[in-house]
PDB file of C-alpha atoms in Angstrom:
ATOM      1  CA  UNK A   1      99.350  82.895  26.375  1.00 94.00           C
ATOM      2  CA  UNK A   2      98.608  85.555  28.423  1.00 96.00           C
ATOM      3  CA  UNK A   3      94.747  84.987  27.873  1.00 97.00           C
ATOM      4  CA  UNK A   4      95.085  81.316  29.333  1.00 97.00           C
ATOM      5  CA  UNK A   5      97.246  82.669  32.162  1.00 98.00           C
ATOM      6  CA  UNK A   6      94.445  85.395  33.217  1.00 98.00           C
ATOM      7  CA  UNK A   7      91.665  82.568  32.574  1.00 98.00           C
ATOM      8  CA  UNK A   8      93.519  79.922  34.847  1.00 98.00           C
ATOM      9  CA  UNK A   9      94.285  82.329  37.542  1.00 98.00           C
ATOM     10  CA  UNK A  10      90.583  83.609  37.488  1.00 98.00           C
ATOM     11  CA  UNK A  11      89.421  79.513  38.077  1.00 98.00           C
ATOM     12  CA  UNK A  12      91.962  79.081  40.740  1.00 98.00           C
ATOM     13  CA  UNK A  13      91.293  81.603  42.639  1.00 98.00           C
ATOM     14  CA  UNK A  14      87.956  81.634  42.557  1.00 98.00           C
ATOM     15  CA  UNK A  15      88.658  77.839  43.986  1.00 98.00           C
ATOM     16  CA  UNK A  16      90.191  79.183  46.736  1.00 98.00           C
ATOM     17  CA  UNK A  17      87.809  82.159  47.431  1.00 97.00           C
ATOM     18  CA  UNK A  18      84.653  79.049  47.275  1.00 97.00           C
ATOM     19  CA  UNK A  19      87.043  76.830  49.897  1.00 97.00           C
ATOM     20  CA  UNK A  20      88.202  79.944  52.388  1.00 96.00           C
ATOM     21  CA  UNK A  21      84.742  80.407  52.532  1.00 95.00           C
ATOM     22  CA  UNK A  22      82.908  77.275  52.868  1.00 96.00           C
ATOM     23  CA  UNK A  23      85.619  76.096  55.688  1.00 94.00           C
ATOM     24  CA  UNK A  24      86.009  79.560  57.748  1.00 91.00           C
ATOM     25  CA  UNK A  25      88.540  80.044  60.834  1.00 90.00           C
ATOM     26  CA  UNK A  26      88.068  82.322  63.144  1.00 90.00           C
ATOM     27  CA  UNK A  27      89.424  85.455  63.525  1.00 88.00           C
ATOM     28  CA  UNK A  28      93.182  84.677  64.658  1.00 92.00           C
ATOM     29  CA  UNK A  29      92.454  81.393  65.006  1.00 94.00           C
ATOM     30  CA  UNK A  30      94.481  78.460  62.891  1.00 96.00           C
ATOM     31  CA  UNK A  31      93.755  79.136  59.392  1.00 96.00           C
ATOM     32  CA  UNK A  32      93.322  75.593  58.046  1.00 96.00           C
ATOM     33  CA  UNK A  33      91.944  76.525  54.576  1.00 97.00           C
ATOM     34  CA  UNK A  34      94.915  78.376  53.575  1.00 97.00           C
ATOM     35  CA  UNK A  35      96.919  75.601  55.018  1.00 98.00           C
ATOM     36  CA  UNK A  36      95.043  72.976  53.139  1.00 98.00           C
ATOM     37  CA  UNK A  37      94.943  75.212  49.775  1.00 98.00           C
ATOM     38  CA  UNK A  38      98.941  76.011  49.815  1.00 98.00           C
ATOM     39  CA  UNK A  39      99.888  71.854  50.595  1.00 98.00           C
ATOM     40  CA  UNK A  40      97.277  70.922  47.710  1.00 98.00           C
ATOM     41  CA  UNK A  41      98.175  73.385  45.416  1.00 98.00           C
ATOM     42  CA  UNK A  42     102.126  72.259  45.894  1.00 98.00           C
ATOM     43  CA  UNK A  43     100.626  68.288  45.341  1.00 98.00           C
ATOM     44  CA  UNK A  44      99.131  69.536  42.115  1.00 98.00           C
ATOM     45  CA  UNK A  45     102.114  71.263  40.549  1.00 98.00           C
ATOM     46  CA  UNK A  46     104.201  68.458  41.011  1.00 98.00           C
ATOM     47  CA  UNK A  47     101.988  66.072  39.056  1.00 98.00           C
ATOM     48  CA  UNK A  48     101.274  68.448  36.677  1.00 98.00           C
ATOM     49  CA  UNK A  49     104.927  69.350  36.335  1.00 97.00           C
ATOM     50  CA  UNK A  50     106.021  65.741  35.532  1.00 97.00           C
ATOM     51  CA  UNK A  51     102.797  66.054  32.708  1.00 95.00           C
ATOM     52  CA  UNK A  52     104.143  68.958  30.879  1.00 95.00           C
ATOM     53  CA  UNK A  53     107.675  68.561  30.789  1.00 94.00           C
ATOM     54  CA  UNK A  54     107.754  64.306  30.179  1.00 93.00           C
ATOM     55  CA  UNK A  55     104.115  63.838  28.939  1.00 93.00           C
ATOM     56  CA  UNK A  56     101.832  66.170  27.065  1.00 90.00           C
ATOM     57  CA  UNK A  57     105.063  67.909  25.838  1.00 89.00           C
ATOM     58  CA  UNK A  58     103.259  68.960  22.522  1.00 91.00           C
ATOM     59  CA  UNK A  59     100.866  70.928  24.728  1.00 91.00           C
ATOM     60  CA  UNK A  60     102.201  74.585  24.852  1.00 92.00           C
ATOM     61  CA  UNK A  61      99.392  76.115  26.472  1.00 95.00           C
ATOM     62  CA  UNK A  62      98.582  73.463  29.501  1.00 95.00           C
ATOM     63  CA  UNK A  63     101.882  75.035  31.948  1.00 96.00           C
ATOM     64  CA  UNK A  64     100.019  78.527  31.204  1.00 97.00           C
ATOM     65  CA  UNK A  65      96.551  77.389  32.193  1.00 97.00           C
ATOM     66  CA  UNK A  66      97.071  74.865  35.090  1.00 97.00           C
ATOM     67  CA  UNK A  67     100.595  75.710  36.567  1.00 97.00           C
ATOM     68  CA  UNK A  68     100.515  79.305  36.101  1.00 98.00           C
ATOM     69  CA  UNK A  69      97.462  80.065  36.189  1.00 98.00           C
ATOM     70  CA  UNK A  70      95.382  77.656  38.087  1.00 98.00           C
ATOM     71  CA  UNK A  71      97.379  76.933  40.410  1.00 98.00           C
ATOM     72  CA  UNK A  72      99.014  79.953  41.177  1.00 98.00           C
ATOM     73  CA  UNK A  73      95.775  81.698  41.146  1.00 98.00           C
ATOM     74  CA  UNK A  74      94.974  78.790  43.858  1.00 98.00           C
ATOM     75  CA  UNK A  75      97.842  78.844  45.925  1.00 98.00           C
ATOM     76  CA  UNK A  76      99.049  82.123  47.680  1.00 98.00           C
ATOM     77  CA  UNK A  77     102.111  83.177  49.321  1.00 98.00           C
ATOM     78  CA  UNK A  78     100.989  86.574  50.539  1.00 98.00           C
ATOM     79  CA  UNK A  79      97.760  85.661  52.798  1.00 98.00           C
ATOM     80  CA  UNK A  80     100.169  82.930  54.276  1.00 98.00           C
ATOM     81  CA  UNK A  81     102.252  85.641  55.158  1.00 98.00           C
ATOM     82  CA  UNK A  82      99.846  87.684  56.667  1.00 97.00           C
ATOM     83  CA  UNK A  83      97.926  84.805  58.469  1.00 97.00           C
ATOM     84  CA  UNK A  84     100.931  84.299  60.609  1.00 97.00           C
ATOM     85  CA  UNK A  85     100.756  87.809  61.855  1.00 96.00           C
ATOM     86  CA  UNK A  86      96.874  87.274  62.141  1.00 95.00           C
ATOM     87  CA  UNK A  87      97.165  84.299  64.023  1.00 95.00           C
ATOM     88  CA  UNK A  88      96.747  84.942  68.400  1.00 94.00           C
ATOM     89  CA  UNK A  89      98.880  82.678  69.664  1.00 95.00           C
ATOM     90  CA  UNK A  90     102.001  82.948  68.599  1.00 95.00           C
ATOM     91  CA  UNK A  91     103.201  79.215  69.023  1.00 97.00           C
ATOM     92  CA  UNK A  92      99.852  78.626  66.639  1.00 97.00           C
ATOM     93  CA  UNK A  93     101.721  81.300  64.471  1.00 97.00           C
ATOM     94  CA  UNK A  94     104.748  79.530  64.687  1.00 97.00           C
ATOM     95  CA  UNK A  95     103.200  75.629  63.937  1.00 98.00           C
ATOM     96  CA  UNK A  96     101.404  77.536  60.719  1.00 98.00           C
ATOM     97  CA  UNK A  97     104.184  78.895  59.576  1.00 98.00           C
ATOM     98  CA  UNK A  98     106.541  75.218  60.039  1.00 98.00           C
ATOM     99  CA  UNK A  99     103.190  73.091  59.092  1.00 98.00           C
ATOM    100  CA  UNK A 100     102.629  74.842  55.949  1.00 98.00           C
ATOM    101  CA  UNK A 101     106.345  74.760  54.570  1.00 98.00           C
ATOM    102  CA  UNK A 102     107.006  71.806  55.019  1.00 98.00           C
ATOM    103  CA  UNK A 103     103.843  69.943  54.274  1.00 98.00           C
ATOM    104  CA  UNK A 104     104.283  72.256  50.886  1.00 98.00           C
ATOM    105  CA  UNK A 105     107.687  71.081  49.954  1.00 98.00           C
ATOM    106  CA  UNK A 106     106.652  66.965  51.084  1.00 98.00           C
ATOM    107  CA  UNK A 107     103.541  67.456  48.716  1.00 98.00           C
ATOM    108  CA  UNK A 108     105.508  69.198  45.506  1.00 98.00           C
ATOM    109  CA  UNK A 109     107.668  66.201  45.694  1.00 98.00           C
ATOM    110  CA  UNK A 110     105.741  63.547  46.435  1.00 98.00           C
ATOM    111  CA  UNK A 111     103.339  64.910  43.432  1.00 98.00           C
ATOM    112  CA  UNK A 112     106.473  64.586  41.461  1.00 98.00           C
ATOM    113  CA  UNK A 113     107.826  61.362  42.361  1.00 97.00           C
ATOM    114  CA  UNK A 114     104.856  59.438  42.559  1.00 97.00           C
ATOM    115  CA  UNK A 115     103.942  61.155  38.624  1.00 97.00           C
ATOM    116  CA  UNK A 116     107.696  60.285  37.550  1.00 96.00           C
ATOM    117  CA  UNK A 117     107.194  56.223  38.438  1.00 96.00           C
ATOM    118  CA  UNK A 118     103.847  55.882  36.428  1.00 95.00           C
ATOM    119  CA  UNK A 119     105.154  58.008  33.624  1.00 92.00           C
ATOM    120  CA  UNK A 120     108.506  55.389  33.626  1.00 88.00           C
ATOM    121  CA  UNK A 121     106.128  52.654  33.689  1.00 81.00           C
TER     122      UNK A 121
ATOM    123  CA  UNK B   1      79.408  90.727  43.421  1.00 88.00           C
ATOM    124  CA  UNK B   2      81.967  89.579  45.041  1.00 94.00           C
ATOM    125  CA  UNK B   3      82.884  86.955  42.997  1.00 96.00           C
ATOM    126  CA  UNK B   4      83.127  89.266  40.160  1.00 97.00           C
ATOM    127  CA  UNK B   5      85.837  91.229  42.250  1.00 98.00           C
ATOM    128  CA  UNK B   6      88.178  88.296  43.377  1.00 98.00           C
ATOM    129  CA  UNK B   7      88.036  87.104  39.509  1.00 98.00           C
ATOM    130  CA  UNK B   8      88.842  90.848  38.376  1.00 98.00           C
ATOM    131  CA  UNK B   9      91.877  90.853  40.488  1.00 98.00           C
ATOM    132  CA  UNK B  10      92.962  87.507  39.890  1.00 98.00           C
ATOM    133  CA  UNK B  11      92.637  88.377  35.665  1.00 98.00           C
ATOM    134  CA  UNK B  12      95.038  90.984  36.231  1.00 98.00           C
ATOM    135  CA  UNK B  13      97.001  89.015  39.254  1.00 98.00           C
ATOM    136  CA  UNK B  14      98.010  86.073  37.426  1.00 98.00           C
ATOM    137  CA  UNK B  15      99.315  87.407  34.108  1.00 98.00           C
ATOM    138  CA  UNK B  16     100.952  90.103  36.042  1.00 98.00           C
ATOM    139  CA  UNK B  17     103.030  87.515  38.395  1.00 98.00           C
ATOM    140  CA  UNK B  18     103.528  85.586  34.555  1.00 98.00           C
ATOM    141  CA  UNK B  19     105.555  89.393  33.000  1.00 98.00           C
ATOM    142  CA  UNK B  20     107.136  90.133  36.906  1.00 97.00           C
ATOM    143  CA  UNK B  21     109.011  86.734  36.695  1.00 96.00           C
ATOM    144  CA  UNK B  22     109.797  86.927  32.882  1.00 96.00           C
ATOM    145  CA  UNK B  23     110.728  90.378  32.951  1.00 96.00           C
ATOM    146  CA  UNK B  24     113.190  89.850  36.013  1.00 95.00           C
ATOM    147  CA  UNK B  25     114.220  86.805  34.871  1.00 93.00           C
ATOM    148  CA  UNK B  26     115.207  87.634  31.718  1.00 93.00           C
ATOM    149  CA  UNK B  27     118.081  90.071  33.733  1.00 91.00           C
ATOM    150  CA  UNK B  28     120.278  87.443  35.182  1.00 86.00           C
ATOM    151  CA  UNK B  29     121.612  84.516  34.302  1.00 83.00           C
ATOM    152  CA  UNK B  30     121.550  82.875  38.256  1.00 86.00           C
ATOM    153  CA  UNK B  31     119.601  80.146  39.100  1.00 88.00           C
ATOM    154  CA  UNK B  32     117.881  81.764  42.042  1.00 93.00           C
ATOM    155  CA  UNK B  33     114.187  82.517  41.447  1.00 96.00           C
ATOM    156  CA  UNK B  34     114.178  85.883  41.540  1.00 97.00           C
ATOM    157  CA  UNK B  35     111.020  86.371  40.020  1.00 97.00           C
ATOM    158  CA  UNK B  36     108.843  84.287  41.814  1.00 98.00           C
ATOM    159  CA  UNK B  37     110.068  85.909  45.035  1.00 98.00           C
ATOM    160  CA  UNK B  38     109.806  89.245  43.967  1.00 97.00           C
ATOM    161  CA  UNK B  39     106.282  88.905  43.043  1.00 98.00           C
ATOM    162  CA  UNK B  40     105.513  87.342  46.893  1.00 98.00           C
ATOM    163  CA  UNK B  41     107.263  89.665  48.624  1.00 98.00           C
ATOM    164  CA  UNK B  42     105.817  92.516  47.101  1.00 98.00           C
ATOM    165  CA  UNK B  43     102.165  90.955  47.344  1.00 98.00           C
ATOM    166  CA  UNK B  44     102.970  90.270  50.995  1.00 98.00           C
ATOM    167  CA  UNK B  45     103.151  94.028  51.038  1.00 98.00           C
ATOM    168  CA  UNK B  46     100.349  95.081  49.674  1.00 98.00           C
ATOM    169  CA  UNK B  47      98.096  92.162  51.272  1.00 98.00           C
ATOM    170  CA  UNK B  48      99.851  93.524  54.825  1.00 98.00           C
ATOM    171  CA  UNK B  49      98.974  97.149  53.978  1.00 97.00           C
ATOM    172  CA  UNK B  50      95.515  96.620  53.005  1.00 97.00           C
ATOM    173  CA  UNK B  51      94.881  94.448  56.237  1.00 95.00           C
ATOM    174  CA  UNK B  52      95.752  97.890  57.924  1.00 95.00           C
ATOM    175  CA  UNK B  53      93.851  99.926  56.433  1.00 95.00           C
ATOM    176  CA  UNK B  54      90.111 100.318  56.943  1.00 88.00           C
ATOM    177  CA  UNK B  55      89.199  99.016  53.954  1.00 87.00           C
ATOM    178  CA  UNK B  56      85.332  97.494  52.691  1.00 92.00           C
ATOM    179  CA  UNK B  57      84.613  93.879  51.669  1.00 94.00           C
ATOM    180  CA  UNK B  58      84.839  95.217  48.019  1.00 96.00           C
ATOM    181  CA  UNK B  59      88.385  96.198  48.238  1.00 97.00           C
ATOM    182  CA  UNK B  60      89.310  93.541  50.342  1.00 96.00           C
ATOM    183  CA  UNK B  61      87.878  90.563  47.642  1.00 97.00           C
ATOM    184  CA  UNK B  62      89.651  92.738  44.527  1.00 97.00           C
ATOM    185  CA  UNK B  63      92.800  93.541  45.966  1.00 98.00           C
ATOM    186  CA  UNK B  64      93.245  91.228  48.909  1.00 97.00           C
ATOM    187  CA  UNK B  65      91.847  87.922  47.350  1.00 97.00           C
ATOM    188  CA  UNK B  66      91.973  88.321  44.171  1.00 98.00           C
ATOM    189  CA  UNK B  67      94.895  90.209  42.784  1.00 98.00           C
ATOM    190  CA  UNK B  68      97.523  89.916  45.880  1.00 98.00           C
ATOM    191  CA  UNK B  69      96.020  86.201  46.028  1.00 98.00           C
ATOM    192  CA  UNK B  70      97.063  85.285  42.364  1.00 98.00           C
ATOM    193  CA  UNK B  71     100.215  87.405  41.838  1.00 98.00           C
ATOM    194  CA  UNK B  72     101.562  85.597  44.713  1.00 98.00           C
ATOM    195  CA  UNK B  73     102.255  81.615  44.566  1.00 98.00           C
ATOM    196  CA  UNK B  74     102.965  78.919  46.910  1.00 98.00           C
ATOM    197  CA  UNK B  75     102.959  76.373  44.073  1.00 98.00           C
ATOM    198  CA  UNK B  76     105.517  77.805  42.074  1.00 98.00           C
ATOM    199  CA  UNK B  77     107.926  79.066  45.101  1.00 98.00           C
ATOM    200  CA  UNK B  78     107.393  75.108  45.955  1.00 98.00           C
ATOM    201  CA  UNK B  79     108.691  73.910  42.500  1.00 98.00           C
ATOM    202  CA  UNK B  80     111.521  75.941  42.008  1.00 98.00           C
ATOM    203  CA  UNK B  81     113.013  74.937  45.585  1.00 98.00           C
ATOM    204  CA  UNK B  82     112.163  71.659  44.809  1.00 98.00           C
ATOM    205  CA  UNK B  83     114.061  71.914  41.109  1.00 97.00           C
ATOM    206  CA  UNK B  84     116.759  73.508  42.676  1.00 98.00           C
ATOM    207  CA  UNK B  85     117.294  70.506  45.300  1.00 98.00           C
ATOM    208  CA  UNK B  86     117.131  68.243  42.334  1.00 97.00           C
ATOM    209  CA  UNK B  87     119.966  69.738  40.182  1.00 97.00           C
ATOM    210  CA  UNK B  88     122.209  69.986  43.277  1.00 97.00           C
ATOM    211  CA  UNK B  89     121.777  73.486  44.218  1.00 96.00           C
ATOM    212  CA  UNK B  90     120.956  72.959  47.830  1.00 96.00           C
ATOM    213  CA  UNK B  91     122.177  76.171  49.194  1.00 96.00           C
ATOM    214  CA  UNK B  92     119.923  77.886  46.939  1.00 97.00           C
ATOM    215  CA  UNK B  93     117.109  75.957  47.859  1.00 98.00           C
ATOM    216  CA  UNK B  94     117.269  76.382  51.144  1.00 98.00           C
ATOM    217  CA  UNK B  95     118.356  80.242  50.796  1.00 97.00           C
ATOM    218  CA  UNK B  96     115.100  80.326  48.703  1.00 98.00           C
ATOM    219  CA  UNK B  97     112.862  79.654  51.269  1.00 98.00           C
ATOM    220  CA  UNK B  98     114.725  81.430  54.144  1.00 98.00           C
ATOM    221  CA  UNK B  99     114.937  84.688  51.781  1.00 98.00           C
ATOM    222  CA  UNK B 100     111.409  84.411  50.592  1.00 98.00           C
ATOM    223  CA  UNK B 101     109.660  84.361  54.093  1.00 98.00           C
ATOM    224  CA  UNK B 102     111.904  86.164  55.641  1.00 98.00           C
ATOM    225  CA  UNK B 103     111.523  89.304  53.438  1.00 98.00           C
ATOM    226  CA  UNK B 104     107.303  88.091  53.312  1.00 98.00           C
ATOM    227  CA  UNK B 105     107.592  88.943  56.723  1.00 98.00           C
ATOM    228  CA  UNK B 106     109.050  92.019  56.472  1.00 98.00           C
ATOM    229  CA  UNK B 107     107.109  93.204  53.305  1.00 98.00           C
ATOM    230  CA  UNK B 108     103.996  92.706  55.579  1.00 98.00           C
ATOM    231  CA  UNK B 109     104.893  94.144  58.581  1.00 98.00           C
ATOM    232  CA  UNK B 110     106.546  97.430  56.472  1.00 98.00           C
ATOM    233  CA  UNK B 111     102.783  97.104  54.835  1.00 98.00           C
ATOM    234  CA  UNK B 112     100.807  97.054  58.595  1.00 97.00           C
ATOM    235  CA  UNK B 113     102.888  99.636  60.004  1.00 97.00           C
ATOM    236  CA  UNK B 114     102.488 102.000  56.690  1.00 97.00           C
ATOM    237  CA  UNK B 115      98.434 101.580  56.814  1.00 96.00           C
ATOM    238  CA  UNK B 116      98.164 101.866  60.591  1.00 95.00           C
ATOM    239  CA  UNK B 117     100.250 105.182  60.355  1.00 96.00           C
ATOM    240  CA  UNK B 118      97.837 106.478  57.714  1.00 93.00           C
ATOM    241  CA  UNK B 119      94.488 105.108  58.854  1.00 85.00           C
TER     242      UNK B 119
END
């Protein structure tokens, strides 16, 4: 358990290191990547959520791997926190800060209710 | 190299976030994800004081992007406020995501003060 937690956490954040770095911002400019990574990342889980709890129920170690791990080895709370202090302008600061949360929550449950109707199909 | 170093941290990141949230879970019986918060605010803090500090590109890829970059989530903090919308619990929901970045905040900026006082 632990094993496939470590292994999916190494995968998804090596994903993130290969994206932060192959689409830069500038230094306290908009940081789009982590933007992009965090809304994804929420997408993901929600599929995958509907998977593992309606789906591929007999599947104990998939949650481990792709939700805990993967994906939050992927997604990251802590350099969106400090982005928004890294961030110039503060109304920039401000729109990362809104843009993120709520494109986060919109993707978790759109992941989820689009999953849920072709599951119910 | 320094892929080596984000995927150290992240190995002992991940499965650390994993025994934070079951270990502080396991202590109360509310529905408020304690756990998953406690594990971002306190990477918020460490992410904030190692921003501060004059540290290399080494550190910075095994502490900064790797470990504070996988104990923390966005996915999971997501989830739960989502879950708790859809049994009902909307104050927690929303006190979930006013708590967590509110206290993110502060973590960090306790964690930039601390290293700019020391460096």
């Amino acid at each position: 358990m632990l094993a496939a937690i470590s292994a999916g956490g190494v995968l998804g954040a090596l994903a993130r290191y290969g994206v932060a770095e192959a689409w830069p911002h500038p230094a306290g400019g908009f940081p789009w990547s982590t933007l992009v990574i965090n809304v994804s990342g929420c997408l993901l889980i929600g599929v995958l959520m509907v998977f593992v709890t309606k789906v591929a129920t007999d599947r104990p170690l998939l949650r481990p791997f792709l939700g805990v791990g993967f994906l939050g080895g992927y997604t990251t709370f802590s350099t969106y926190i400090v982005d928004i202090y890294q961030t110039t302008s503060p109304w920039a600061a401000l729109a990362y800060l809104g843009l993120t949360l709520i494109g986060a929550m919109a993707a978790v449950w759109t992941g989820w209710e689009i999953t849920i109707r072709l599951v119910r199909r | 190299m320094t892929l080596l170093l984000v995927a150290l941290g992240a190995a002992i990141g991940a499965p650390l976030r994993y025994l934070t949230d079951r270990a502080i879970q396991a202590r109360h019986d509310s529905p408020f994800p304690w756990g998953t918060m406690t594990v971002n605010v306190a990477g918020s803090f460490v992410l904030g004081l190692l921003m501060a500090l004059p540290a290399g590109t080494a550190t910075a890829a095994l502490v900064g992007t790797g470990f504070c970059g996988a104990l923390t989530t966005y996915s999971t903090f997501s989830y739960e406020t989502l879950r708790l919308v859809q049994d009902g619990k909307r104050f927690y929901a929303a006190a979930n995501i006013v708590v967590s970045i509110v206290a993110g905040l502060g973590a960090a900026a306790v964690g930039i003060i601390l290293g700019e006082a020391v460096s």
